[in-house]
Amino acid sequence: MEVTSPAEGAPRKRIAPSADLTTPSLLGLPLAWLVVFFLVPIGIVAAYSVDVLHLPITLGPHGFTLQAWHDFLHGSTYLGLFWKSVKLSLIVSAVVVLFAYPLAYYLALSGTKRKYVLLLLLIAPFLTSYLLRVLAWKVLLGDEGPINSFLFSTGLRSPDHPLTLIDTRFAVMLVLGYIWLPFVALPIFVSLESLDRRLLEAASDLGAGRLQAFWRVTLPLSAPGVFAAFLFVFIPTLGEFVTPSLVGGTSGYMYGNAIVSKFQTGFPDWKGGSVLALFLLGVVGLLTVVFARFLQPKQVVTE
Amino acid sequence: MTEGPDLTERELSRNDLLKLAAAAGGAALLGTRAGAAGAALSRLGAESGRLQVLDWVGYGNDGGQAMSAQYVKRYPKNKPQFTVMANEADALGKITSHAVNPDLFRPYVGWVKYFAKSGLVQPWDPKLISNFKNLNPFMVKAGQYKGKQYGIPADWGFDSILYRTDKVHPKADSFSLLFDDRYKGKITWYDDGVEMFCVVGYLFGVKNPYNQTDAQLKRAKEFLISKKHLVRNIWTSEATMNTDFASGNVWIAYAWPADYWTMKGKGLKVRYMLPKERPIAWVGMFMLLKNTPRYHLAHAYVDAWSSTKSGKWLEDNYGYGHANTKARPSSSDLLRALRLGNPRAVTEPNAHLDRDTPRRELYLKLWEEVKAS
Amino acid sequence: MTDVALSRSGARLLRGFFLLVVLFLYAPIVILLIFSFNNNNIPAFPLKGFTLHWYHQFLTNPELQGALENSASVAALSSLGAVALGVLASIALVRRRFRGKAPVSAFLLSPLVIPYLVFGISLLLLFQAVGFPHAVGHWQTLLRVVIGHVVISLPYTILVLMPRLQQIDVSLEEAAYDLGASHLRTFRSITLPLLLPAVVSAYLIAFTTSFDEYAVASFVKGTLQTFPIYLYAALRDPYQLPQVISVAVVVITISLIVVIAAEVGRRVAERRLGAL
């Protein structure tokens, strides 16, 4: 039974309250929930990937084997698809962060009076439906959609040669960028907002120009926010399958689509699919751990 | 797919229980009538609730209600509850993982043997299907395995090529049009590994593309990968393919007869080509799940589907053939274009009827690799 | 201060950029709005006249309404769960001392970094392994999605509740303890009222997250149809497109209003409650 004394420097003698909300009783439920419904499932995926568990319909002998992992790591198809998806996600994330930074900078450092309102205005679309925003682009990008019909009417393109916008890798990148841009501005904004202005003033006092001050002071100090932003968009994008399936066409096929087809639309291959899913999780986990040191989470946890 | 009136189900079972109790009591008293009462009891007690139907898009409450209208009229308390299957593999996944527990579903003829052997299904009793005698005998045979009727034929049609006559000039009536370098970005393929590998097989003159050797499959896979850059998208949803085609995004499509009819209806100049290699043919087969609690209801449902009236509706509205040979569409144009009057239309040498693919898993695996490359 | 970070022309440039981006963000939504009133099966220019037909169609579409109801139920329940668990976890993290706080908090926040695709699959496999799918009644399938959404929303609720809890002055609680109140009593009477705006905020964030969630739901839903599931299917069926567009407009508008109102409300409430 823990005696909790949260006070700092309390002069009086404290009567310990009847400790009915002890740490274990508080943490027990949330931790248990996550263990049962988050950790254990991942373990089960691992079990499927090594054939310790299997779908009833699959034939052949079963038992622990690393064959599926071996096939994946030594075959070129799915690894190749993975790298293709990584490249696409990198481009999207980089572009989005590049665009989001000036936005966050403006909100945090321009001294505008309604910065929170503007921030909300920026973020609000992100909190509305993802699918519906993809739908909007599906409508916009068609060969006879608004963009192309506009081009036809102004004579920039003839109706026989519309701009092929949809069913392309470009469409996937554009839509994903559109989806994530609002959300990505947030961590950058947070880190810029907590920037100590006096540092900038000091820099200016020492003769630094604005650009120099930005380069040597602001940018490095906002790096955690930038890294966080990059991760926020890179990780989900890597596992994307909805947008590619709606606007990607043949060339926009991504790693996430391959995983989904192992479990849903294609012949059920839970072993192979588990390997693909775990690999993705592993890469993402690794990235998070590596970047965590750069993130310096803003004192979320008080020791 | 609003979830059914669960309340009604429970009420039904309560009512049934009461009736059961009453009947049981009555039967006990009457003694000699126990046999008949017993039969009635078992029927009543065993079959209640909504009929769980796993079917393709467009055959549930999203358009296909007319097909089962006669069933619904007769058994209003057991109205069908539909879940969508994206394709047979999806159905397989859903059934084995118990994500869905249907009473019946409708894979196509190439899967009959697979499902029959899987232990997931049981054979139908044709005696309980009044319209059975009118069904096309070739299709009926295709639905049998080891002499038992595992599949009841429903709709049928071809897999062939639909193209715009004003934009496309094929070098020959051949599957090669799907791989024609001249029409880059204007071609759409169908997302089914077996069909696509079979198309390539027929193109290369393979004897039985449904059971190709490793070498043949490797060649087909490499061929598909080499031609993939010509393909705008690989369609899974017929409606999306139709829109793509209608809006001019694609000019050449791997398509079904209904798509031809739809595009023609939109005023496009189209032709449904039956290639010199002969088209692939398919037949939809109702299959009955093994432990279904609604055995008789399922038969009644299939009986409604198999009626001449339903058949005519399907042909008129969906442009597909129906297994009931007495069903004739209103339009003689359609009859001719789709060879609906010829009972041998789906058999050799007119067409290659989809058949069991013993190494289906491998085909689909290779197809996934084609898509992922 | 502004001069140090931004010159006047720099600020103007950035403001212009900001406006352009906002335009870019909202333009597709506005275009959806326009097409939702367009009297044409296919959303394309030129416009063909005003109609309320699509709105009427979706209002009389029972399948769509069923899907909306399901999503609302799932969201309501899972948000409740996520907030409850989030409150418990936040109190422990903020008001209690124990070893291993960093790994515990990392673990509690870890659902943020798992791609939902992988998580959805893992839940599907879990349910399959324990035989949960054998129950396919309405409430069981609903429960499967609720379970998944609680996991997903938990980090968000913690991230909202913790800062607010830190803001609340500990000495208020200590005063209660001094008077002999138990933890529970103190929480109910002192902490919770002050925490309420954040609780509401957390609930709303969890709600919108759950309502919109497609990936996890698509794997575990069984026969259930949630709104995003319905949408995804409808997105591939162009004949439903105009109807779906009008739904889109309504849902987006409502969520925008709710989000903005919630945030504004939270700030107002917190300022009023002071507690600093």
Coordinates of C-alpha atoms in Angstrom, one line a residue, chain A residues 61-284:
Chain A
P61 CA 2.4 -29.6 -41.8
H62 CA 2.5 -26.9 -39.2
G63 CA 4.9 -25.9 -36.5
F64 CA 7.5 -23.3 -35.8
T65 CA 9.3 -22.3 -38.9
L66 CA 11.0 -19.2 -40.1
Q67 CA 10.2 -20.0 -43.7
A68 CA 7.8 -17.2 -44.3
W69 CA 10.3 -14.7 -42.9
H70 CA 13.0 -16.2 -45.1
D71 CA 10.9 -15.9 -48.2
F72 CA 10.1 -12.3 -47.4
L73 CA 13.6 -11.2 -46.7
H74 CA 15.1 -13.0 -49.6
G75 CA 12.4 -12.6 -52.2
S76 CA 12.5 -9.2 -53.9
T77 CA 8.8 -8.5 -54.6
Y78 CA 7.5 -7.4 -51.2
L79 CA 10.7 -5.9 -50.0
G80 CA 10.9 -3.9 -53.2
L81 CA 7.3 -2.8 -52.6
F82 CA 8.3 -1.8 -49.1
W83 CA 11.1 0.4 -50.3
K84 CA 8.8 1.9 -52.9
S85 CA 6.4 2.8 -50.1
V86 CA 9.2 4.1 -48.0
K87 CA 10.3 6.4 -50.8
L88 CA 6.8 7.6 -51.4
S89 CA 6.3 8.2 -47.7
L90 CA 9.6 10.0 -47.3
I91 CA 8.7 12.4 -50.1
V92 CA 5.2 13.1 -48.7
S93 CA 6.5 13.6 -45.2
A94 CA 9.3 15.9 -46.3
V95 CA 7.1 18.0 -48.4
V96 CA 4.4 18.2 -45.8
V97 CA 6.9 19.2 -43.1
L98 CA 8.4 21.8 -45.4
F99 CA 5.0 23.3 -46.0
A100 CA 3.9 23.1 -42.4
Y101 CA 6.9 24.8 -40.9
P102 CA 6.3 28.3 -42.3
L103 CA 2.6 27.9 -41.3
A104 CA 3.6 27.1 -37.7
Y105 CA 6.3 29.8 -37.8
Y106 CA 3.8 32.4 -38.8
L107 CA 1.3 31.3 -36.1
A108 CA 3.8 31.1 -33.3
L109 CA 6.2 33.9 -34.0
S110 CA 4.5 36.6 -36.0
G111 CA 2.7 37.9 -32.9
T112 CA -0.7 37.6 -34.5
K113 CA -3.4 38.1 -32.0
R114 CA -5.7 35.3 -33.0
K115 CA -3.1 32.6 -33.3
Y116 CA -5.1 29.9 -31.5
V117 CA -8.1 30.6 -33.7
L118 CA -6.0 30.4 -36.8
L119 CA -4.4 27.2 -35.5
L120 CA -7.8 25.7 -35.0
L121 CA -8.8 26.8 -38.4
L122 CA -5.8 25.1 -39.8
I123 CA -6.3 21.9 -37.8
A124 CA -10.1 21.6 -38.0
P125 CA -10.1 19.8 -41.4
F126 CA -7.9 17.1 -40.0
L127 CA -10.5 16.3 -37.4
T128 CA -13.2 15.8 -40.0
S129 CA -13.6 12.6 -42.0
Y130 CA -10.6 11.2 -43.7
L131 CA -12.5 9.2 -46.3
L132 CA -14.6 12.2 -47.2
R133 CA -11.6 14.3 -47.9
V134 CA -10.2 11.6 -50.1
L135 CA -13.5 11.5 -51.8
A136 CA -13.2 15.2 -52.5
W137 CA -10.0 14.7 -54.4
K138 CA -11.3 11.7 -56.2
V139 CA -14.0 14.0 -57.5
L140 CA -11.6 16.7 -58.3
L141 CA -8.9 14.7 -60.1
G142 CA -11.0 12.7 -62.6
D143 CA -10.4 12.9 -66.3
E144 CA -13.6 14.8 -66.6
G145 CA -13.6 16.3 -63.2
P146 CA -13.5 20.0 -62.2
I147 CA -9.8 20.4 -62.7
N148 CA -9.8 18.9 -66.2
S149 CA -13.0 20.5 -67.2
F150 CA -11.6 23.8 -66.2
L151 CA -8.5 23.2 -68.3
F152 CA -10.7 22.2 -71.2
S153 CA -12.8 25.4 -70.9
T154 CA -9.7 27.6 -70.9
G155 CA -8.3 25.7 -73.8
L156 CA -5.1 24.7 -71.9
R157 CA -5.8 21.1 -72.8
S158 CA -8.0 19.5 -75.3
P159 CA -10.8 17.1 -74.1
D160 CA -9.0 14.3 -76.0
H161 CA -5.9 14.7 -73.8
P162 CA -7.0 15.3 -70.3
L163 CA -4.4 15.5 -67.6
T164 CA -4.1 12.1 -66.0
L165 CA -4.2 13.0 -62.4
I166 CA -6.0 10.1 -60.8
D167 CA -4.8 6.5 -60.7
T168 CA -1.2 7.7 -60.3
R169 CA 1.4 7.8 -57.7
F170 CA 1.2 11.6 -57.8
A171 CA -2.5 11.4 -56.7
V172 CA -1.5 9.2 -53.8
M173 CA 1.1 11.7 -52.7
L174 CA -1.1 14.7 -53.2
V175 CA -4.0 13.3 -51.3
L176 CA -1.9 12.0 -48.4
G177 CA -0.1 15.4 -48.2
Y178 CA -3.5 17.1 -48.1
I179 CA -4.7 14.8 -45.4
W180 CA -1.7 15.3 -43.1
L181 CA -0.7 18.9 -43.6
P182 CA -3.0 20.3 -40.9
F183 CA -2.0 17.8 -38.3
V184 CA 1.7 18.2 -38.9
A185 CA 1.7 21.9 -38.2
L186 CA 0.8 21.2 -34.6
P187 CA 4.0 19.8 -33.1
I188 CA 6.1 22.3 -34.9
F189 CA 3.8 25.1 -33.6
V190 CA 4.2 23.7 -30.0
S191 CA 7.9 23.7 -30.1
L192 CA 8.1 27.1 -31.8
E193 CA 5.7 28.6 -29.3
S194 CA 7.8 27.4 -26.3
L195 CA 10.8 29.1 -27.9
D196 CA 12.3 31.6 -25.5
R197 CA 12.1 34.9 -27.4
R198 CA 14.9 36.3 -25.4
L199 CA 17.3 34.0 -27.2
L200 CA 16.3 35.6 -30.4
E201 CA 16.7 39.0 -28.9
A202 CA 20.1 38.0 -27.6
A203 CA 21.1 36.9 -31.0
S204 CA 19.9 40.1 -32.5
D205 CA 21.8 42.0 -29.9
L206 CA 24.9 40.2 -30.9
G207 CA 24.4 41.3 -34.4
A208 CA 22.8 38.4 -36.0
G209 CA 20.4 39.1 -38.9
R210 CA 17.0 37.5 -38.9
L211 CA 18.0 34.7 -41.2
Q212 CA 21.0 34.0 -39.2
A213 CA 19.0 33.9 -36.0
F214 CA 16.6 31.6 -37.6
W215 CA 19.2 29.3 -38.8
R216 CA 21.3 29.2 -35.7
V217 CA 18.7 29.5 -33.0
T218 CA 15.1 28.9 -34.0
L219 CA 15.6 26.0 -36.3
P220 CA 17.8 23.9 -34.0
L221 CA 15.5 24.5 -31.1
S222 CA 12.5 23.6 -33.0
A223 CA 14.1 20.4 -34.3
P224 CA 12.2 18.2 -31.8
G225 CA 8.9 19.6 -33.1
V226 CA 10.1 19.0 -36.7
F227 CA 11.1 15.4 -36.0
A228 CA 7.9 14.7 -34.2
A229 CA 6.0 16.2 -37.1
F230 CA 7.9 14.1 -39.6
L231 CA 7.2 11.0 -37.6
F232 CA 3.5 11.9 -37.3
V233 CA 3.1 11.8 -41.0
F234 CA 5.7 9.2 -42.0
I235 CA 4.5 6.4 -39.8
P236 CA 0.8 6.3 -40.8
T237 CA 1.7 7.0 -44.4
L238 CA 3.9 4.0 -44.6
G239 CA 1.0 1.7 -43.7
E240 CA -1.5 3.5 -45.9
F241 CA -3.9 1.4 -48.0
V242 CA -7.1 3.3 -48.3
T243 CA -5.9 6.2 -50.3
P244 CA -3.8 4.1 -52.7
S245 CA -6.8 1.8 -53.3
L246 CA -9.0 4.8 -54.1
V247 CA -6.8 7.0 -56.2
G248 CA -3.6 5.1 -56.8
G249 CA -4.4 2.8 -59.7
T250 CA -1.7 0.3 -60.8
S251 CA 1.3 2.4 -60.1
G252 CA 0.0 3.6 -56.8
Y253 CA -0.1 0.2 -55.2
M254 CA 1.6 0.3 -51.9
Y255 CA 2.9 -2.0 -49.1
G256 CA -0.3 -1.5 -47.1
N257 CA -2.4 -2.8 -50.0
A258 CA -0.3 -6.0 -50.2
I259 CA -0.9 -6.6 -46.5
V260 CA -4.6 -6.1 -46.8
S261 CA -4.9 -8.5 -49.7
K262 CA -3.4 -11.2 -47.6
F263 CA -6.2 -10.8 -45.1
Q264 CA -9.1 -9.6 -47.0
T265 CA -9.5 -9.5 -50.8
G266 CA -6.9 -12.0 -51.9
F267 CA -6.6 -15.7 -50.9
P268 CA -6.3 -15.7 -47.2
D269 CA -2.6 -16.0 -46.3
W270 CA -2.4 -15.1 -42.7
K271 CA 1.1 -16.4 -42.3
G272 CA 2.6 -14.2 -45.1
G273 CA 0.4 -11.3 -44.1
S274 CA 1.6 -11.5 -40.5
V275 CA 5.2 -11.4 -41.7
L276 CA 4.5 -8.2 -43.7
A277 CA 2.6 -6.6 -40.9
L278 CA 5.2 -7.4 -38.3
F279 CA 8.0 -6.1 -40.5
L280 CA 6.2 -2.8 -40.9
L281 CA 5.7 -2.6 -37.2
G282 CA 9.3 -3.4 -36.5
V283 CA 10.5 -0.7 -38.8
V284 CA 8.1 1.8 -37.3

